[in-house]
Amino acid sequence: MPSHVQRFCIYALIALVLSAVATWGLGLFWVAIGGGDLPLHGWIAMGLGVAGTVGLTWGLMALAFKSNREGWDDQVDNSLDPGRADTDET
């Protein structure tokens, strides 16, 4: 069974490959719709945008799973919720 570091490296490699394929596909789509040739700066910007989006999504999902695993979702205090049935309205 791979260690956490090996698993992280495998997932990071998969994310990078998916990012590269998505960037290449978006570049081809841009040329296909008549956007002209994409200059080097356009490729770099699109690559950073795709990689940033994938990284942000990965990080937020990791936080959501960590929060659920550690029980933080169960410890929500709803005492100030105006829709609660057991609130005293005076």
Short mmCIF file of N, CA and C in Angstrom, two decimals:
data_model
loop_
_atom_site.label_atom_id
_atom_site.label_comp_id
_atom_site.label_asym_id
_atom_site.label_seq_id
_atom_site.Cartn_x
_atom_site.Cartn_y
_atom_site.Cartn_z
N MET A 1 0.85 -1.18 0.00
CA MET A 1 0.00 0.00 0.00
C MET A 1 0.89 1.24 0.00
N PRO A 2 0.62 2.19 -0.91
CA PRO A 2 1.49 3.38 -0.98
C PRO A 2 1.31 4.28 0.25
N SER A 3 2.38 4.96 0.57
CA SER A 3 2.33 5.90 1.70
C SER A 3 1.58 7.16 1.30
N HIS A 4 1.34 8.02 2.29
CA HIS A 4 0.62 9.27 2.02
C HIS A 4 1.38 10.14 1.02
N VAL A 5 2.68 10.17 1.13
CA VAL A 5 3.48 11.01 0.23
C VAL A 5 3.41 10.46 -1.19
N GLN A 6 3.52 9.15 -1.33
CA GLN A 6 3.43 8.55 -2.66
C GLN A 6 2.05 8.78 -3.27
N ARG A 7 1.01 8.64 -2.46
CA ARG A 7 -0.35 8.87 -2.94
C ARG A 7 -0.53 10.33 -3.36
N PHE A 8 0.02 11.25 -2.56
CA PHE A 8 -0.07 12.67 -2.91
C PHE A 8 0.64 12.94 -4.23
N CYS A 9 1.81 12.36 -4.42
CA CYS A 9 2.55 12.56 -5.67
C CYS A 9 1.80 12.00 -6.87
N ILE A 10 1.15 10.86 -6.69
CA ILE A 10 0.36 10.28 -7.79
C ILE A 10 -0.80 11.20 -8.14
N TYR A 11 -1.51 11.70 -7.10
CA TYR A 11 -2.63 12.60 -7.36
C TYR A 11 -2.17 13.91 -7.97
N ALA A 12 -1.03 14.43 -7.54
CA ALA A 12 -0.50 15.67 -8.10
C ALA A 12 -0.13 15.47 -9.57
N LEU A 13 0.45 14.34 -9.90
CA LEU A 13 0.81 14.05 -11.28
C LEU A 13 -0.45 13.94 -12.15
N ILE A 14 -1.48 13.27 -11.63
CA ILE A 14 -2.73 13.16 -12.37
C ILE A 14 -3.33 14.54 -12.60
N ALA A 15 -3.31 15.40 -11.57
CA ALA A 15 -3.85 16.76 -11.70
C ALA A 15 -3.07 17.56 -12.74
N LEU A 16 -1.75 17.42 -12.76
CA LEU A 16 -0.94 18.14 -13.74
C LEU A 16 -1.22 17.66 -15.16
N VAL A 17 -1.37 16.35 -15.34
CA VAL A 17 -1.66 15.81 -16.67
C VAL A 17 -3.04 16.30 -17.13
N LEU A 18 -4.03 16.24 -16.24
CA LEU A 18 -5.36 16.74 -16.60
C LEU A 18 -5.33 18.22 -16.93
N SER A 19 -4.55 18.97 -16.19
CA SER A 19 -4.42 20.40 -16.46
C SER A 19 -3.79 20.65 -17.83
N ALA A 20 -2.76 19.90 -18.16
CA ALA A 20 -2.11 20.06 -19.46
C ALA A 20 -3.05 19.69 -20.59
N VAL A 21 -3.81 18.60 -20.44
CA VAL A 21 -4.75 18.18 -21.48
C VAL A 21 -5.85 19.22 -21.63
N ALA A 22 -6.36 19.74 -20.52
CA ALA A 22 -7.42 20.76 -20.59
C ALA A 22 -6.91 22.04 -21.25
N THR A 23 -5.69 22.44 -20.94
CA THR A 23 -5.12 23.63 -21.55
C THR A 23 -4.95 23.44 -23.06
N TRP A 24 -4.45 22.29 -23.46
CA TRP A 24 -4.28 21.99 -24.88
C TRP A 24 -5.64 21.99 -25.59
N GLY A 25 -6.64 21.36 -24.98
CA GLY A 25 -7.97 21.31 -25.58
C GLY A 25 -8.60 22.69 -25.70
N LEU A 26 -8.45 23.52 -24.67
CA LEU A 26 -8.98 24.88 -24.74
C LEU A 26 -8.28 25.71 -25.81
N GLY A 27 -6.99 25.48 -25.96
CA GLY A 27 -6.26 26.19 -27.02
C GLY A 27 -6.74 25.80 -28.40
N LEU A 28 -6.98 24.51 -28.60
CA LEU A 28 -7.52 24.05 -29.89
C LEU A 28 -8.92 24.62 -30.13
N PHE A 29 -9.75 24.65 -29.09
CA PHE A 29 -11.09 25.22 -29.21
C PHE A 29 -11.02 26.70 -29.59
N TRP A 30 -10.08 27.41 -28.97
CA TRP A 30 -9.91 28.84 -29.26
C TRP A 30 -9.58 29.05 -30.74
N VAL A 31 -8.70 28.25 -31.26
CA VAL A 31 -8.32 28.37 -32.67
C VAL A 31 -9.49 27.95 -33.56
N ALA A 32 -10.25 26.92 -33.15
CA ALA A 32 -11.36 26.41 -33.96
C ALA A 32 -12.49 27.43 -34.10
N ILE A 33 -12.71 28.26 -33.09
CA ILE A 33 -13.79 29.25 -33.18
C ILE A 33 -13.34 30.54 -33.85
N GLY A 34 -12.12 30.53 -34.36
CA GLY A 34 -11.64 31.69 -35.10
C GLY A 34 -10.97 32.73 -34.24
N GLY A 35 -10.48 32.35 -33.09
CA GLY A 35 -9.82 33.29 -32.19
C GLY A 35 -8.39 33.60 -32.59
N GLY A 36 -7.90 32.98 -33.61
CA GLY A 36 -6.52 33.21 -34.04
C GLY A 36 -5.55 32.38 -33.24
N ASP A 37 -4.30 32.48 -33.63
CA ASP A 37 -3.27 31.74 -32.91
C ASP A 37 -3.11 32.30 -31.51
N LEU A 38 -2.95 31.41 -30.56
CA LEU A 38 -2.78 31.80 -29.17
C LEU A 38 -1.29 32.05 -28.93
N PRO A 39 -0.91 33.26 -28.53
CA PRO A 39 0.51 33.52 -28.29
C PRO A 39 0.98 32.80 -27.02
N LEU A 40 2.29 32.81 -26.82
CA LEU A 40 2.87 32.12 -25.67
C LEU A 40 2.29 32.63 -24.36
N HIS A 41 2.09 33.94 -24.25
CA HIS A 41 1.52 34.49 -23.01
C HIS A 41 0.10 34.00 -22.77
N GLY A 42 -0.64 33.78 -23.84
CA GLY A 42 -1.99 33.23 -23.71
C GLY A 42 -1.98 31.80 -23.19
N TRP A 43 -1.03 30.99 -23.72
CA TRP A 43 -0.89 29.62 -23.24
C TRP A 43 -0.51 29.59 -21.77
N ILE A 44 0.42 30.45 -21.39
CA ILE A 44 0.85 30.49 -19.99
C ILE A 44 -0.30 30.91 -19.09
N ALA A 45 -1.03 31.95 -19.48
CA ALA A 45 -2.16 32.43 -18.68
C ALA A 45 -3.24 31.36 -18.56
N MET A 46 -3.55 30.68 -19.67
CA MET A 46 -4.58 29.65 -19.63
C MET A 46 -4.13 28.47 -18.77
N GLY A 47 -2.87 28.09 -18.89
CA GLY A 47 -2.34 26.99 -18.08
C GLY A 47 -2.38 27.30 -16.59
N LEU A 48 -2.00 28.53 -16.24
CA LEU A 48 -2.05 28.92 -14.83
C LEU A 48 -3.49 28.99 -14.33
N GLY A 49 -4.40 29.44 -15.18
CA GLY A 49 -5.81 29.50 -14.79
C GLY A 49 -6.40 28.12 -14.54
N VAL A 50 -6.11 27.19 -15.43
CA VAL A 50 -6.61 25.82 -15.27
C VAL A 50 -5.97 25.17 -14.05
N ALA A 51 -4.66 25.31 -13.89
CA ALA A 51 -3.98 24.71 -12.74
C ALA A 51 -4.47 25.33 -11.43
N GLY A 52 -4.70 26.63 -11.42
CA GLY A 52 -5.20 27.28 -10.21
C GLY A 52 -6.60 26.82 -9.86
N THR A 53 -7.44 26.65 -10.87
CA THR A 53 -8.80 26.17 -10.63
C THR A 53 -8.79 24.74 -10.10
N VAL A 54 -7.98 23.88 -10.70
CA VAL A 54 -7.88 22.51 -10.24
C VAL A 54 -7.33 22.47 -8.82
N GLY A 55 -6.31 23.28 -8.54
CA GLY A 55 -5.73 23.30 -7.19
C GLY A 55 -6.71 23.81 -6.14
N LEU A 56 -7.44 24.87 -6.48
CA LEU A 56 -8.42 25.41 -5.54
C LEU A 56 -9.54 24.40 -5.28
N THR A 57 -10.01 23.76 -6.32
CA THR A 57 -11.06 22.75 -6.17
C THR A 57 -10.56 21.59 -5.31
N TRP A 58 -9.35 21.15 -5.56
CA TRP A 58 -8.75 20.05 -4.81
C TRP A 58 -8.62 20.42 -3.34
N GLY A 59 -8.13 21.62 -3.07
CA GLY A 59 -7.95 22.07 -1.70
C GLY A 59 -9.26 22.21 -0.94
N LEU A 60 -10.28 22.80 -1.58
CA LEU A 60 -11.57 22.97 -0.92
C LEU A 60 -12.26 21.63 -0.66
N MET A 61 -12.15 20.70 -1.60
CA MET A 61 -12.73 19.37 -1.36
C MET A 61 -11.99 18.65 -0.25
N ALA A 62 -10.68 18.81 -0.18
CA ALA A 62 -9.91 18.19 0.91
C ALA A 62 -10.35 18.75 2.25
N LEU A 63 -10.57 20.06 2.33
CA LEU A 63 -11.05 20.66 3.58
C LEU A 63 -12.45 20.17 3.94
N ALA A 64 -13.31 20.01 2.95
CA ALA A 64 -14.67 19.51 3.22
C ALA A 64 -14.62 18.09 3.76
N PHE A 65 -13.80 17.23 3.16
CA PHE A 65 -13.69 15.86 3.64
C PHE A 65 -13.05 15.81 5.02
N LYS A 66 -12.04 16.65 5.27
CA LYS A 66 -11.38 16.69 6.58
C LYS A 66 -12.37 17.14 7.65
N SER A 67 -13.16 18.15 7.33
CA SER A 67 -14.14 18.66 8.28
C SER A 67 -15.18 17.59 8.61
N ASN A 68 -15.62 16.87 7.61
CA ASN A 68 -16.60 15.81 7.83
C ASN A 68 -16.00 14.67 8.64
N ARG A 69 -14.77 14.28 8.32
CA ARG A 69 -14.11 13.17 9.00
C ARG A 69 -13.85 13.47 10.48
N GLU A 70 -13.54 14.72 10.80
CA GLU A 70 -13.23 15.08 12.18
C GLU A 70 -14.46 15.49 12.98
N GLY A 71 -15.63 15.49 12.36
CA GLY A 71 -16.86 15.76 13.08
C GLY A 71 -17.20 17.22 13.27
N TRP A 72 -16.54 18.11 12.57
CA TRP A 72 -16.84 19.54 12.71
C TRP A 72 -18.23 19.88 12.22
N ASP A 73 -18.74 19.11 11.27
CA ASP A 73 -20.07 19.37 10.74
C ASP A 73 -21.16 19.04 11.75
N ASP A 74 -20.85 18.16 12.71
CA ASP A 74 -21.83 17.77 13.71
C ASP A 74 -21.90 18.75 14.87
N GLN A 75 -20.93 19.65 14.99
CA GLN A 75 -20.83 20.53 16.14
C GLN A 75 -21.36 21.94 15.86
N VAL A 76 -22.25 22.08 14.92
CA VAL A 76 -22.76 23.40 14.56
C VAL A 76 -23.74 23.86 15.63
N ASP A 77 -23.61 25.12 16.06
CA ASP A 77 -24.50 25.70 17.06
C ASP A 77 -25.57 26.50 16.34
N ASN A 78 -26.79 26.01 16.36
CA ASN A 78 -27.90 26.68 15.68
C ASN A 78 -28.79 27.42 16.67
N SER A 79 -28.28 27.80 17.82
CA SER A 79 -29.13 28.40 18.84
C SER A 79 -29.67 29.77 18.42
N LEU A 80 -29.02 30.45 17.50
CA LEU A 80 -29.48 31.77 17.07
C LEU A 80 -30.28 31.73 15.77
N ASP A 81 -30.59 30.52 15.29
CA ASP A 81 -31.34 30.37 14.04
C ASP A 81 -32.79 30.79 14.27
N PRO A 82 -33.30 31.79 13.55
CA PRO A 82 -34.67 32.25 13.78
C PRO A 82 -35.72 31.22 13.37
N GLY A 83 -35.36 30.22 12.60
CA GLY A 83 -36.32 29.22 12.15
C GLY A 83 -36.44 28.03 13.07
N ARG A 84 -35.71 28.02 14.18
CA ARG A 84 -35.77 26.88 15.10
C ARG A 84 -37.13 26.81 15.78
N ALA A 85 -37.59 25.62 16.01
CA ALA A 85 -38.91 25.42 16.62
C ALA A 85 -38.89 25.67 18.12
N ASP A 86 -37.76 25.49 18.79
CA ASP A 86 -37.71 25.62 20.24
C ASP A 86 -37.26 26.99 20.72
N THR A 87 -37.35 28.02 19.90
CA THR A 87 -36.98 29.36 20.33
C THR A 87 -38.14 30.01 21.03
N ASP A 88 -37.85 30.81 22.03
CA ASP A 88 -38.89 31.53 22.78
C ASP A 88 -39.09 32.88 22.13
N GLU A 89 -40.29 33.13 21.64
CA GLU A 89 -40.60 34.42 21.05
C GLU A 89 -41.45 35.20 22.05
N THR A 90 -40.87 36.23 22.60
CA THR A 90 -41.61 37.06 23.58
C THR A 90 -41.86 38.43 23.05
#
